[in-house]
Structure formats: structure tokens, C-alpha cells
Amino acid sequence: MSDTALAPAPTPEEPKLTKKALTADHPTWCPGCGDFAVLASYYRALEQLNYPHESIVTMAGIGCSSRFPYFVNSHGGHFIHGRSVPFSAGVSLSRDDLKVFVFGGDGDGFSIGGNHLDHVARKNVNLTYVIMDNQVYGLTKKQTSPTSPQGFKSKTDPWGAIDQPINPMRKLVNSGATFVARSHATQVKHMVEMIKRAAEHPGFAVVEILSECIEFFPGAFDDSVPRKGGDFVTIDEAEHDKTDITAAMKLASEPWPGRFGVYLEIQRPTKNALEAGLITKAREKTKQAADKDLLKATFAKMR
């Protein structure tokens, strides 16, 4: 494990990473799904970051949004519901020379995986988590999700949801993540910028992207789509102090649809770096003894 949490920087000798090289399969979402634009933005961000192809890991949980590993030609996996973040944390901690990206939806991130998100975030494990929020369980054909608004009618709430929804940005700001941003699937340029900045941030970086489910919650995000009469309002980073958690929480508490951009960006030692320090100290204490010799000595004490 190295002291730095960053993958090797691209060099002139490295071949340019292209969308053709990154594409693994044809996406199979419903026509009009916002996830197409998120995938296109991920390709474009990786092209511009130009990390070594063999260093990229694409992980996902369960749900429509979590089919990324099938469509991206990189290392990766499709893990059980809500557990892709802690599994990916293990990948990052064991190989912090890799660039680990995790994709999931609002159910994966804020319901069954909500607790896992908090603990990986507070430990500041070096990875990038993209949450594609469509405010509905789409893969299972319209059930209320943790971000569905009150009054939303679904198969689980035929008379309209009565429970207060989670505020994703308040939860993310409060989770311990050191980079928190928000974007919209209709704004490709903005998404690419947010994914790139999250990837370049050392530590746990999370981006919520509003991605409309055209089949089961059409029009959910029209209030933030200019061509539908809404307003896409970005954060003025000259005025907003990204290192101030109170200021970030104030932004996150603004009325729907809120603003888009970087809410929080702070520097804190990553768990990757802290564990690397422990390993270094342990090796110095044991005078660089081989692992098998340490095991033998441990077993000898147990006899």
C-alpha cells in the first residue's frame, strides 16, 4: 500500500483512454432514462482523467442505476443491495493504487445501504460514489423509495406516500464525506465536471445526480429543467465556503429543487493513508520481518 491515495498520473507515454476502449456492452435502460446521460458523462470523465485503464474499478449495487459494471470495460462487480460501498472500501484499502468508482440509486444509497454509506464516509475511504436518485424503485416497477415525495402514489402507497422523505444532501453533508456535490442528468457538462472533481478528491467523494425514471416517475425533476420551465441554479463557489459544514447544511436545506454544484470540500487524512502509516510502523517495529515469519512467531506463542 502506498502513502498516496491517488492512482498514477497520466503521462505522455500513456495511451489516450477512449470511449471505445471503455465500452463493454450496449446499455439496456428504458428509452429516455436519465441513466444514459450519467453513463455518457462517466465515459467522458474517464477519457479526460486518462487514468491507466487497468487501474479503473467500476462497482455497483442493485437497481436500474447499478448496471454500470456491465456497460463499462473495467475491473468491477455487481454486489448485493446496499453493500457495494463497504465492499468497494475493501477494494480501495487493499489496493489504493486503483481508482474505485461506485454507482447506485436512492434505494441502494439511502435505504438498505444508508448505514454503510455513513460508516465508509466517516472513515474517509478513498473512493468515488455516484448516487443516481430517481425518487422511485424503478427496477421493481414503482414502489415508494426513501426519497419519494409525500403524496407520491405507487404500488406500495396507492393513496400517496405519507412518510417524510430523506433529504439526500443533508444526509450526505452530515455523513462525514469530505466531498459532497450534486448534479442533474440533463446537464452533461456539469455532470462531467462533478465526477472529475470527485475522482480527483483524496477521500470519500459522493455526487448525487437527479436522474429521471421516465417510466415510473416522469416529470419528477421538471422544476430544475430549463427546457421544461424549471431553473437549474448552480452554486456560486466565489460566495459559498466549501469548507464550512454549516454553510453546506444551509444550502442543503433550501427548498426544492435546490442548487447544484459542490456543497462541501474539505481535506482530512484518508483511511488508506492512516492504515498505510500503521503498516509502516508495524514493519519498523518488527524489523521488516516477513509475513510468514510473523505468523510462525504468533503461532509459537499460542502453544
PDB file of N, CA and C in Angstrom, residues 217-302:
ATOM      1  N   PHE A 217     -41.782   7.590 -12.820  1.00  0.00           N
ATOM      2  CA  PHE A 217     -41.911   8.896 -12.174  1.00  0.00           C
ATOM      3  C   PHE A 217     -41.517   9.996 -13.160  1.00  0.00           C
ATOM      4  N   PRO A 218     -42.232  10.058 -14.297  1.00  0.00           N
ATOM      5  CA  PRO A 218     -41.889  11.100 -15.288  1.00  0.00           C
ATOM      6  C   PRO A 218     -42.191  12.485 -14.740  1.00  0.00           C
ATOM      7  N   GLY A 219     -41.316  13.414 -15.078  1.00  0.00           N
ATOM      8  CA  GLY A 219     -41.529  14.804 -14.668  1.00  0.00           C
ATOM      9  C   GLY A 219     -41.093  15.111 -13.253  1.00  0.00           C
ATOM     10  N   ALA A 220     -40.457  14.142 -12.589  1.00  0.00           N
ATOM     11  CA  ALA A 220     -40.088  14.338 -11.181  1.00  0.00           C
ATOM     12  C   ALA A 220     -39.172  15.540 -10.982  1.00  0.00           C
ATOM     13  N   PHE A 221     -38.331  15.820 -11.989  1.00  0.00           N
ATOM     14  CA  PHE A 221     -37.323  16.868 -11.806  1.00  0.00           C
ATOM     15  C   PHE A 221     -37.518  18.051 -12.766  1.00  0.00           C
ATOM     16  N   ASP A 222     -38.744  18.201 -13.278  1.00  0.00           N
ATOM     17  CA  ASP A 222     -39.011  19.294 -14.227  1.00  0.00           C
ATOM     18  C   ASP A 222     -38.710  20.665 -13.640  1.00  0.00           C
ATOM     19  N   ASP A 223     -38.845  20.804 -12.325  1.00  0.00           N
ATOM     20  CA  ASP A 223     -38.593  22.108 -11.687  1.00  0.00           C
ATOM     21  C   ASP A 223     -37.147  22.571 -11.838  1.00  0.00           C
ATOM     22  N   SER A 224     -36.251  21.637 -12.218  1.00  0.00           N
ATOM     23  CA  SER A 224     -34.845  22.011 -12.393  1.00  0.00           C
ATOM     24  C   SER A 224     -34.376  21.800 -13.837  1.00  0.00           C
ATOM     25  N   VAL A 225     -35.342  21.701 -14.766  1.00  0.00           N
ATOM     26  CA  VAL A 225     -35.005  21.531 -16.183  1.00  0.00           C
ATOM     27  C   VAL A 225     -35.462  22.782 -16.953  1.00  0.00           C
ATOM     28  N   PRO A 226     -34.525  23.625 -17.390  1.00  0.00           N
ATOM     29  CA  PRO A 226     -34.910  24.882 -18.062  1.00  0.00           C
ATOM     30  C   PRO A 226     -35.821  24.693 -19.271  1.00  0.00           C
ATOM     31  N   ARG A 227     -35.608  23.645 -20.086  1.00  0.00           N
ATOM     32  CA  ARG A 227     -36.453  23.492 -21.277  1.00  0.00           C
ATOM     33  C   ARG A 227     -37.879  23.072 -20.923  1.00  0.00           C
ATOM     34  N   LYS A 228     -38.108  22.749 -19.657  1.00  0.00           N
ATOM     35  CA  LYS A 228     -39.462  22.438 -19.196  1.00  0.00           C
ATOM     36  C   LYS A 228     -39.996  23.521 -18.256  1.00  0.00           C
ATOM     37  N   GLY A 229     -39.304  24.686 -18.276  1.00  0.00           N
ATOM     38  CA  GLY A 229     -39.773  25.810 -17.480  1.00  0.00           C
ATOM     39  C   GLY A 229     -39.159  25.894 -16.094  1.00  0.00           C
ATOM     40  N   GLY A 230     -38.252  24.966 -15.762  1.00  0.00           N
ATOM     41  CA  GLY A 230     -37.618  24.973 -14.445  1.00  0.00           C
ATOM     42  C   GLY A 230     -36.332  25.786 -14.436  1.00  0.00           C
ATOM     43  N   ASP A 231     -35.670  25.791 -13.283  1.00  0.00           N
ATOM     44  CA  ASP A 231     -34.420  26.543 -13.124  1.00  0.00           C
ATOM     45  C   ASP A 231     -33.307  25.609 -12.661  1.00  0.00           C
ATOM     46  N   PHE A 232     -32.208  25.616 -13.408  1.00  0.00           N
ATOM     47  CA  PHE A 232     -31.012  24.864 -12.989  1.00  0.00           C
ATOM     48  C   PHE A 232     -30.059  25.883 -12.392  1.00  0.00           C
ATOM     49  N   VAL A 233     -30.069  25.968 -11.078  1.00  0.00           N
ATOM     50  CA  VAL A 233     -29.301  27.010 -10.373  1.00  0.00           C
ATOM     51  C   VAL A 233     -28.051  26.383  -9.775  1.00  0.00           C
ATOM     52  N   THR A 234     -26.892  26.890 -10.182  1.00  0.00           N
ATOM     53  CA  THR A 234     -25.634  26.346  -9.672  1.00  0.00           C
ATOM     54  C   THR A 234     -25.138  27.164  -8.482  1.00  0.00           C
ATOM     55  N   ILE A 235     -24.267  26.530  -7.721  1.00  0.00           N
ATOM     56  CA  ILE A 235     -23.685  27.176  -6.544  1.00  0.00           C
ATOM     57  C   ILE A 235     -22.575  28.145  -6.985  1.00  0.00           C
ATOM     58  N   ASP A 236     -22.601  29.339  -6.467  1.00  0.00           N
ATOM     59  CA  ASP A 236     -21.544  30.313  -6.733  1.00  0.00           C
ATOM     60  C   ASP A 236     -20.391  30.022  -5.763  1.00  0.00           C
ATOM     61  N   GLU A 237     -19.344  29.387  -6.275  1.00  0.00           N
ATOM     62  CA  GLU A 237     -18.244  28.970  -5.395  1.00  0.00           C
ATOM     63  C   GLU A 237     -17.397  30.154  -4.934  1.00  0.00           C
ATOM     64  N   ALA A 238     -17.583  31.310  -5.544  1.00  0.00           N
ATOM     65  CA  ALA A 238     -16.878  32.502  -5.063  1.00  0.00           C
ATOM     66  C   ALA A 238     -17.517  33.012  -3.770  1.00  0.00           C
ATOM     67  N   GLU A 239     -18.795  32.677  -3.586  1.00  0.00           N
ATOM     68  CA  GLU A 239     -19.503  33.128  -2.383  1.00  0.00           C
ATOM     69  C   GLU A 239     -19.637  32.031  -1.343  1.00  0.00           C
ATOM     70  N   HIS A 240     -19.813  30.789  -1.806  1.00  0.00           N
ATOM     71  CA  HIS A 240     -20.038  29.679  -0.873  1.00  0.00           C
ATOM     72  C   HIS A 240     -18.707  29.120  -0.362  1.00  0.00           C
ATOM     73  N   ASP A 241     -18.557  29.048   0.954  1.00  0.00           N
ATOM     74  CA  ASP A 241     -17.351  28.471   1.558  1.00  0.00           C
ATOM     75  C   ASP A 241     -17.515  26.953   1.628  1.00  0.00           C
ATOM     76  N   LYS A 242     -16.825  26.243   0.739  1.00  0.00           N
ATOM     77  CA  LYS A 242     -16.990  24.781   0.636  1.00  0.00           C
ATOM     78  C   LYS A 242     -16.403  24.038   1.834  1.00  0.00           C
ATOM     79  N   THR A 243     -15.633  24.740   2.650  1.00  0.00           N
ATOM     80  CA  THR A 243     -15.043  24.080   3.822  1.00  0.00           C
ATOM     81  C   THR A 243     -15.917  24.236   5.069  1.00  0.00           C
ATOM     82  N   ASP A 244     -17.031  24.956   4.930  1.00  0.00           N
ATOM     83  CA  ASP A 244     -17.912  25.256   6.065  1.00  0.00           C
ATOM     84  C   ASP A 244     -19.109  24.297   6.056  1.00  0.00           C
ATOM     85  N   ILE A 245     -19.121  23.354   6.994  1.00  0.00           N
ATOM     86  CA  ILE A 245     -20.214  22.371   7.030  1.00  0.00           C
ATOM     87  C   ILE A 245     -21.554  23.046   7.309  1.00  0.00           C
ATOM     88  N   THR A 246     -21.548  24.075   8.159  1.00  0.00           N
ATOM     89  CA  THR A 246     -22.799  24.789   8.460  1.00  0.00           C
ATOM     90  C   THR A 246     -23.358  25.452   7.203  1.00  0.00           C
ATOM     91  N   ALA A 247     -22.469  26.046   6.401  1.00  0.00           N
ATOM     92  CA  ALA A 247     -22.911  26.675   5.149  1.00  0.00           C
ATOM     93  C   ALA A 247     -23.436  25.628   4.179  1.00  0.00           C
ATOM     94  N   ALA A 248     -22.772  24.460   4.136  1.00  0.00           N
ATOM     95  CA  ALA A 248     -23.226  23.379   3.256  1.00  0.00           C
ATOM     96  C   ALA A 248     -24.597  22.863   3.689  1.00  0.00           C
ATOM     97  N   MET A 249     -24.793  22.744   5.007  1.00  0.00           N
ATOM     98  CA  MET A 249     -26.086  22.283   5.520  1.00  0.00           C
ATOM     99  C   MET A 249     -27.190  23.304   5.213  1.00  0.00           C
ATOM    100  N   LYS A 250     -26.824  24.576   5.266  1.00  0.00           N
ATOM    101  CA  LYS A 250     -27.810  25.624   4.939  1.00  0.00           C
ATOM    102  C   LYS A 250     -28.235  25.509   3.480  1.00  0.00           C
ATOM    103  N   LEU A 251     -27.261  25.269   2.580  1.00  0.00           N
ATOM    104  CA  LEU A 251     -27.592  25.070   1.163  1.00  0.00           C
ATOM    105  C   LEU A 251     -28.484  23.847   0.983  1.00  0.00           C
ATOM    106  N   ALA A 252     -28.138  22.772   1.708  1.00  0.00           N
ATOM    107  CA  ALA A 252     -28.882  21.514   1.581  1.00  0.00           C
ATOM    108  C   ALA A 252     -30.307  21.638   2.088  1.00  0.00           C
ATOM    109  N   SER A 253     -30.573  22.659   2.890  1.00  0.00           N
ATOM    110  CA  SER A 253     -31.911  22.842   3.477  1.00  0.00           C
ATOM    111  C   SER A 253     -32.771  23.781   2.654  1.00  0.00           C
ATOM    112  N   GLU A 254     -32.258  24.266   1.526  1.00  0.00           N
ATOM    113  CA  GLU A 254     -33.053  25.169   0.689  1.00  0.00           C
ATOM    114  C   GLU A 254     -34.234  24.422   0.080  1.00  0.00           C
ATOM    115  N   PRO A 255     -35.308  25.145  -0.254  1.00  0.00           N
ATOM    116  CA  PRO A 255     -36.496  24.499  -0.831  1.00  0.00           C
ATOM    117  C   PRO A 255     -36.185  23.819  -2.165  1.00  0.00           C
ATOM    118  N   TRP A 256     -36.957  22.796  -2.470  1.00  0.00           N
ATOM    119  CA  TRP A 256     -36.852  22.079  -3.741  1.00  0.00           C
ATOM    120  C   TRP A 256     -36.989  23.050  -4.919  1.00  0.00           C
ATOM    121  N   PRO A 257     -36.192  22.945  -5.976  1.00  0.00           N
ATOM    122  CA  PRO A 257     -35.246  21.853  -6.257  1.00  0.00           C
ATOM    123  C   PRO A 257     -33.835  22.098  -5.744  1.00  0.00           C
ATOM    124  N   GLY A 258     -33.590  23.211  -5.081  1.00  0.00           N
ATOM    125  CA  GLY A 258     -32.263  23.475  -4.529  1.00  0.00           C
ATOM    126  C   GLY A 258     -31.248  23.828  -5.598  1.00  0.00           C
ATOM    127  N   ARG A 259     -29.963  23.810  -5.164  1.00  0.00           N
ATOM    128  CA  ARG A 259     -28.896  24.202  -6.089  1.00  0.00           C
ATOM    129  C   ARG A 259     -27.973  23.023  -6.416  1.00  0.00           C
ATOM    130  N   PHE A 260     -27.155  23.231  -7.467  1.00  0.00           N
ATOM    131  CA  PHE A 260     -26.300  22.161  -7.986  1.00  0.00           C
ATOM    132  C   PHE A 260     -24.840  22.629  -8.003  1.00  0.00           C
ATOM    133  N   GLY A 261     -23.962  21.704  -7.656  1.00  0.00           N
ATOM    134  CA  GLY A 261     -22.544  22.031  -7.590  1.00  0.00           C
ATOM    135  C   GLY A 261     -21.908  21.388  -6.375  1.00  0.00           C
ATOM    136  N   VAL A 262     -20.797  21.953  -5.926  1.00  0.00           N
ATOM    137  CA  VAL A 262     -20.061  21.391  -4.794  1.00  0.00           C
ATOM    138  C   VAL A 262     -20.545  22.034  -3.506  1.00  0.00           C
ATOM    139  N   TYR A 263     -21.124  21.228  -2.639  1.00  0.00           N
ATOM    140  CA  TYR A 263     -21.612  21.706  -1.348  1.00  0.00           C
ATOM    141  C   TYR A 263     -20.486  21.732  -0.317  1.00  0.00           C
ATOM    142  N   LEU A 264     -19.651  20.689  -0.344  1.00  0.00           N
ATOM    143  CA  LEU A 264     -18.633  20.542   0.706  1.00  0.00           C
ATOM    144  C   LEU A 264     -17.358  19.966   0.098  1.00  0.00           C
ATOM    145  N   GLU A 265     -16.219  20.519   0.485  1.00  0.00           N
ATOM    146  CA  GLU A 265     -14.927  20.007   0.008  1.00  0.00           C
ATOM    147  C   GLU A 265     -13.889  20.334   1.081  1.00  0.00           C
ATOM    148  N   ILE A 266     -13.553  19.329   1.864  1.00  0.00           N
ATOM    149  CA  ILE A 266     -12.593  19.544   2.951  1.00  0.00           C
ATOM    150  C   ILE A 266     -11.491  18.494   2.874  1.00  0.00           C
ATOM    151  N   GLN A 267     -10.385  18.775   3.497  1.00  0.00           N
ATOM    152  CA  GLN A 267      -9.245  17.861   3.492  1.00  0.00           C
ATOM    153  C   GLN A 267      -9.123  17.202   4.868  1.00  0.00           C
ATOM    154  N   ARG A 268      -9.021  15.886   4.866  1.00  0.00           N
ATOM    155  CA  ARG A 268      -8.858  15.116   6.097  1.00  0.00           C
ATOM    156  C   ARG A 268      -8.096  13.849   5.722  1.00  0.00           C
ATOM    157  N   PRO A 269      -7.220  13.338   6.569  1.00  0.00           N
ATOM    158  CA  PRO A 269      -6.468  12.128   6.207  1.00  0.00           C
ATOM    159  C   PRO A 269      -7.405  10.985   5.815  1.00  0.00           C
ATOM    160  N   THR A 270      -7.057  10.292   4.746  1.00  0.00           N
ATOM    161  CA  THR A 270      -7.875   9.151   4.327  1.00  0.00           C
ATOM    162  C   THR A 270      -7.552   7.939   5.188  1.00  0.00           C
ATOM    163  N   LYS A 271      -8.510   7.009   5.243  1.00  0.00           N
ATOM    164  CA  LYS A 271      -8.248   5.763   5.963  1.00  0.00           C
ATOM    165  C   LYS A 271      -7.120   4.993   5.263  1.00  0.00           C
ATOM    166  N   ASN A 272      -7.045   5.137   3.942  1.00  0.00           N
ATOM    167  CA  ASN A 272      -5.966   4.481   3.199  1.00  0.00           C
ATOM    168  C   ASN A 272      -4.606   4.933   3.718  1.00  0.00           C
ATOM    169  N   ALA A 273      -4.436   6.253   3.883  1.00  0.00           N
ATOM    170  CA  ALA A 273      -3.160   6.789   4.341  1.00  0.00           C
ATOM    171  C   ALA A 273      -2.899   6.420   5.799  1.00  0.00           C
ATOM    172  N   LEU A 274      -3.953   6.459   6.635  1.00  0.00           N
ATOM    173  CA  LEU A 274      -3.777   6.143   8.054  1.00  0.00           C
ATOM    174  C   LEU A 274      -3.387   4.674   8.232  1.00  0.00           C
ATOM    175  N   GLU A 275      -4.018   3.781   7.462  1.00  0.00           N
ATOM    176  CA  GLU A 275      -3.663   2.361   7.557  1.00  0.00           C
ATOM    177  C   GLU A 275      -2.253   2.121   7.026  1.00  0.00           C
ATOM    178  N   ALA A 276      -1.886   2.851   5.971  1.00  0.00           N
ATOM    179  CA  ALA A 276      -0.530   2.711   5.440  1.00  0.00           C
ATOM    180  C   ALA A 276       0.499   3.102   6.505  1.00  0.00           C
ATOM    181  N   GLY A 277       0.157   4.143   7.296  1.00  0.00           N
ATOM    182  CA  GLY A 277       1.048   4.563   8.374  1.00  0.00           C
ATOM    183  C   GLY A 277       1.186   3.496   9.442  1.00  0.00           C
ATOM    184  N   LEU A 278       0.071   2.848   9.794  1.00  0.00           N
ATOM    185  CA  LEU A 278       0.122   1.766  10.781  1.00  0.00           C
ATOM    186  C   LEU A 278       0.995   0.616  10.298  1.00  0.00           C
ATOM    187  N   ILE A 279       0.844   0.290   9.021  1.00  0.00           N
ATOM    188  CA  ILE A 279       1.626  -0.820   8.447  1.00  0.00           C
ATOM    189  C   ILE A 279       3.119  -0.487   8.482  1.00  0.00           C
ATOM    190  N   THR A 280       3.431   0.767   8.140  1.00  0.00           N
ATOM    191  CA  THR A 280       4.834   1.187   8.149  1.00  0.00           C
ATOM    192  C   THR A 280       5.436   1.073   9.555  1.00  0.00           C
ATOM    193  N   LYS A 281       4.678   1.545  10.553  1.00  0.00           N
ATOM    194  CA  LYS A 281       5.168   1.487  11.938  1.00  0.00           C
ATOM    195  C   LYS A 281       5.331   0.038  12.395  1.00  0.00           C
ATOM    196  N   ALA A 282       4.369  -0.820  12.009  1.00  0.00           N
ATOM    197  CA  ALA A 282       4.449  -2.227  12.406  1.00  0.00           C
ATOM    198  C   ALA A 282       5.658  -2.909  11.773  1.00  0.00           C
ATOM    199  N   ARG A 283       5.947  -2.566  10.523  1.00  0.00           N
ATOM    200  CA  ARG A 283       7.104  -3.179   9.850  1.00  0.00           C
ATOM    201  C   ARG A 283       8.411  -2.718  10.482  1.00  0.00           C
ATOM    202  N   GLU A 284       8.434  -1.428  10.892  1.00  0.00           N
ATOM    203  CA  GLU A 284       9.639  -0.926  11.562  1.00  0.00           C
ATOM    204  C   GLU A 284       9.833  -1.633  12.900  1.00  0.00           C
ATOM    205  N   LYS A 285       8.711  -1.842  13.616  1.00  0.00           N
ATOM    206  CA  LYS A 285       8.779  -2.476  14.938  1.00  0.00           C
ATOM    207  C   LYS A 285       9.253  -3.916  14.833  1.00  0.00           C
ATOM    208  N   THR A 286       8.855  -4.587  13.756  1.00  0.00           N
ATOM    209  CA  THR A 286       9.234  -5.998  13.570  1.00  0.00           C
ATOM    210  C   THR A 286      10.486  -6.148  12.710  1.00  0.00           C
ATOM    211  N   LYS A 287      11.142  -5.026  12.453  1.00  0.00           N
ATOM    212  CA  LYS A 287      12.383  -5.018  11.658  1.00  0.00           C
ATOM    213  C   LYS A 287      12.191  -5.666  10.296  1.00  0.00           C
ATOM    214  N   GLN A 288      11.073  -5.321   9.671  1.00  0.00           N
ATOM    215  CA  GLN A 288      10.770  -5.749   8.296  1.00  0.00           C
ATOM    216  C   GLN A 288      10.698  -7.275   8.163  1.00  0.00           C
ATOM    217  N   ALA A 289      10.273  -7.934   9.240  1.00  0.00           N
ATOM    218  CA  ALA A 289      10.174  -9.399   9.174  1.00  0.00           C
ATOM    219  C   ALA A 289       9.150  -9.814   8.119  1.00  0.00           C
ATOM    220  N   ALA A 290       9.381 -10.958   7.511  1.00  0.00           N
ATOM    221  CA  ALA A 290       8.454 -11.461   6.501  1.00  0.00           C
ATOM    222  C   ALA A 290       7.142 -11.873   7.167  1.00  0.00           C
ATOM    223  N   ASP A 291       6.046 -11.805   6.404  1.00  0.00           N
ATOM    224  CA  ASP A 291       4.726 -12.142   6.940  1.00  0.00           C
ATOM    225  C   ASP A 291       4.705 -13.565   7.512  1.00  0.00           C
ATOM    226  N   LYS A 292       5.303 -14.503   6.793  1.00  0.00           N
ATOM    227  CA  LYS A 292       5.265 -15.898   7.257  1.00  0.00           C
ATOM    228  C   LYS A 292       6.039 -16.065   8.562  1.00  0.00           C
ATOM    229  N   ASP A 293       7.097 -15.288   8.725  1.00  0.00           N
ATOM    230  CA  ASP A 293       7.861 -15.378   9.977  1.00  0.00           C
ATOM    231  C   ASP A 293       7.063 -14.800  11.148  1.00  0.00           C
ATOM    232  N   LEU A 294       6.322 -13.719  10.895  1.00  0.00           N
ATOM    233  CA  LEU A 294       5.462 -13.144  11.934  1.00  0.00           C
ATOM    234  C   LEU A 294       4.366 -14.125  12.335  1.00  0.00           C
ATOM    235  N   LEU A 295       3.809 -14.823  11.334  1.00  0.00           N
ATOM    236  CA  LEU A 295       2.765 -15.815  11.634  1.00  0.00           C
ATOM    237  C   LEU A 295       3.331 -16.966  12.455  1.00  0.00           C
ATOM    238  N   LYS A 296       4.517 -17.416  12.060  1.00  0.00           N
ATOM    239  CA  LYS A 296       5.152 -18.512  12.802  1.00  0.00           C
ATOM    240  C   LYS A 296       5.387 -18.114  14.256  1.00  0.00           C
ATOM    241  N   ALA A 297       5.865 -16.889  14.457  1.00  0.00           N
ATOM    242  CA  ALA A 297       6.130 -16.409  15.815  1.00  0.00           C
ATOM    243  C   ALA A 297       4.840 -16.312  16.622  1.00  0.00           C
ATOM    244  N   THR A 298       3.770 -15.880  15.959  1.00  0.00           N
ATOM    245  CA  THR A 298       2.472 -15.768  16.650  1.00  0.00           C
ATOM    246  C   THR A 298       1.970 -17.147  17.071  1.00  0.00           C
ATOM    247  N   PHE A 299       2.063 -18.122  16.143  1.00  0.00           N
ATOM    248  CA  PHE A 299       1.608 -19.487  16.462  1.00  0.00           C
ATOM    249  C   PHE A 299       2.460 -20.097  17.579  1.00  0.00           C
ATOM    250  N   ALA A 300       3.749 -19.770  17.568  1.00  0.00           N
ATOM    251  CA  ALA A 300       4.640 -20.313  18.597  1.00  0.00           C
ATOM    252  C   ALA A 300       4.222 -19.843  19.988  1.00  0.00           C
ATOM    253  N   LYS A 301       3.757 -18.584  20.077  1.00  0.00           N
ATOM    254  CA  LYS A 301       3.308 -18.051  21.371  1.00  0.00           C
ATOM    255  C   LYS A 301       2.033 -18.721  21.847  1.00  0.00           C
ATOM    256  N   MET A 302       1.259 -19.279  20.934  1.00  0.00           N
ATOM    257  CA  MET A 302      -0.032 -19.887  21.279  1.00  0.00           C
ATOM    258  C   MET A 302       0.116 -21.326  21.766  1.00  0.00           C
TER     259      MET A 302
END
